[in-house]
Tab-separated table of C-alpha atoms in Angstrom:
chain	number	residue	atom	x	y	z
R	1	GLN	CA	7.918	37.317	26.074
R	2	VAL	CA	7.321	37.706	23.383
R	3	GLN	CA	5.827	41.038	21.113
R	4	LEU	CA	3.673	39.396	18.233
R	5	VAL	CA	2.125	42.394	15.787
R	6	GLU	CA	-0.886	39.919	12.982
R	7	SER	CA	-2.457	41.259	9.519
R	8	GLY	CA	-4.096	39.675	7.298
R	9	GLY	CA	-7.325	39.420	8.202
R	10	GLY	CA	-11.135	40.850	6.880
R	11	SER	CA	-13.587	39.224	5.405
R	12	VAL	CA	-13.908	36.813	2.175
R	13	GLN	CA	-16.883	35.213	-0.216
R	14	ALA	CA	-16.257	30.451	0.079
R	15	GLY	CA	-13.999	29.481	-1.276
R	16	ARG	CA	-11.506	32.599	-1.556
R	17	SER	CA	-8.559	32.506	0.478
R	18	LEU	CA	-6.344	34.481	3.066
R	19	ARG	CA	-3.444	34.925	4.258
R	20	LEU	CA	-2.033	35.563	7.604
R	21	SER	CA	1.349	36.867	9.096
R	22	CYS	CA	2.742	37.138	12.041
R	23	GLN	CA	5.897	39.367	13.327
R	24	THR	CA	8.070	39.743	16.067
R	25	PRO	CA	9.934	43.194	16.523
R	26	GLY	CA	13.264	43.339	16.893
R	27	LEU	CA	13.276	39.489	16.877
R	28	SER	CA	14.165	36.838	15.487
R	29	ILE	CA	11.698	34.855	14.556
R	30	GLY	CA	13.837	32.056	14.351
R	31	PHE	CA	13.984	31.184	18.590
R	32	TYR	CA	10.794	30.664	18.984
R	33	CYS	CA	7.872	27.437	18.283
R	34	MET	CA	5.103	28.861	16.836
R	35	GLY	CA	0.975	27.922	16.031
R	36	TYR	CA	-1.933	29.348	15.031
R	37	PHE	CA	-5.246	29.455	17.246
R	38	ARG	CA	-8.785	30.996	16.839
R	39	GLN	CA	-11.451	31.783	18.951
R	40	ALA	CA	-15.391	31.351	17.028
R	41	PRO	CA	-18.111	33.323	18.775
R	42	GLY	CA	-18.875	31.773	21.686
R	43	LYS	CA	-16.776	28.994	21.090
R	44	GLU	CA	-13.707	28.001	22.925
R	45	ARG	CA	-10.011	28.952	21.343
R	46	GLU	CA	-9.263	26.213	19.574
R	47	TRP	CA	-6.084	25.253	17.890
R	48	VAL	CA	-4.584	25.114	14.562
R	49	ALA	CA	-0.734	25.425	13.632
R	50	GLU	CA	2.060	25.731	14.499
R	51	ILE	CA	5.326	25.139	12.945
R	52	LYS	CA	8.668	24.568	14.816
R	53	GLY	CA	11.931	25.703	12.439
R	54	ASN	CA	11.484	26.292	9.241
R	55	LYS	CA	9.755	22.689	8.092
R	56	PHE	CA	8.045	20.874	11.078
R	57	ASP	CA	4.574	21.313	11.106
R	58	SER	CA	1.196	20.165	12.107
R	59	TYR	CA	-2.330	20.810	11.852
R	60	ALA	CA	-5.573	19.947	13.400
R	61	ASP	CA	-6.753	17.423	11.509
R	62	SER	CA	-10.056	19.661	10.768
R	63	PHE	CA	-7.436	22.173	9.129
R	64	LYS	CA	-5.089	20.076	7.210
R	65	GLY	CA	-4.631	20.472	3.632
R	66	ARG	CA	-6.840	23.668	3.788
R	67	PHE	CA	-4.624	25.581	6.610
R	68	THR	CA	-1.061	25.913	5.642
R	69	ILE	CA	1.131	27.723	8.448
R	70	SER	CA	5.221	28.865	7.016
R	71	LYS	CA	7.686	30.888	8.379
R	72	ASP	CA	9.930	33.157	7.079
R	73	ASN	CA	13.199	33.785	8.624
R	74	GLY	CA	14.374	36.775	6.632
R	75	ASN	CA	11.608	39.324	6.972
R	76	ASN	CA	10.901	37.945	10.618
R	77	SER	CA	7.019	36.412	9.255
R	78	LEU	CA	4.809	34.093	10.562
R	79	TYR	CA	2.221	32.462	8.211
R	80	LEU	CA	-1.005	31.093	8.243
R	81	GLN	CA	-2.399	30.736	4.159
R	82	MET	CA	-6.225	29.624	4.308
R	83	ASN	CA	-7.698	27.859	1.171
R	84	ASN	CA	-10.549	27.365	-0.036
R	85	LEU	CA	-12.495	29.178	3.395
R	86	LYS	CA	-15.811	28.106	4.760
R	87	PRO	CA	-18.543	30.657	6.951
R	88	GLU	CA	-17.509	28.224	9.617
R	89	ASP	CA	-13.723	30.156	9.898
R	90	THR	CA	-15.480	32.824	10.952
R	91	ALA	CA	-13.454	33.415	14.471
R	92	ILE	CA	-10.755	35.820	15.921
R	93	TYR	CA	-7.535	34.545	14.979
R	94	TYR	CA	-4.644	34.096	17.058
R	95	CYS	CA	-1.266	33.658	16.815
R	96	ALA	CA	1.293	32.829	19.927
R	97	ALA	CA	4.857	31.569	20.486
R	98	ASP	CA	6.564	29.888	22.486
R	99	THR	CA	9.924	30.855	24.019
R	100	ARG	CA	11.446	27.861	25.657
R	101	TRP	CA	10.348	25.117	23.210
R	102	ARG	CA	6.657	23.606	23.925
R	103	CYS	CA	3.680	24.282	21.748
R	104	GLY	CA	1.616	21.748	20.235
R	105	MET	CA	-2.140	21.486	21.008
R	106	ASP	CA	-2.836	23.600	23.921
R	107	ARG	CA	-2.697	26.941	25.090
R	108	SER	CA	-0.234	25.744	28.017
R	109	GLY	CA	2.668	25.411	25.186
R	110	TYR	CA	2.610	29.654	24.055
R	111	ASN	CA	3.613	32.519	26.581
R	112	SER	CA	3.292	34.881	24.293
R	113	TRP	CA	0.323	35.575	21.896
R	114	GLY	CA	-0.411	37.975	19.462
R	115	GLN	CA	-3.497	40.934	20.025
R	116	GLY	CA	-5.955	38.465	16.855
R	117	ILE	CA	-7.365	39.355	13.689
R	118	GLN	CA	-11.309	39.858	12.726
R	119	VAL	CA	-11.846	36.876	9.824
R	120	THR	CA	-15.086	36.916	7.821
R	121	VAL	CA	-16.526	34.072	5.670
R	122	SER	CA	-19.852	35.325	4.403
R	123	SER	CA	-20.911	32.543	1.801
């Protein structure tokens, strides 16, 4: 397991953008496949996106075209760029990593989790 530190959440109006960041202090982010999940109030945690290596990204259908996941190995950072945000995007967002290179759409594919960060979108 690795430590993941998240930043970049906050409150925005609908239609605006936010970029979430996730870092692995002291360890190279290139060692892991990584992803983002989110959990809205009263709902199950849902998979948003994953990235393996620097180019192989995939997304849940709900987020295709609006969200982009990327890595910057030089800054040891994972990013989730969220555009055209909607009130229903309000949730706690979690970055996750897996040292076994499993990842995928299920939580069991990840053995490390960030602390979660709040994103609130108002109409």
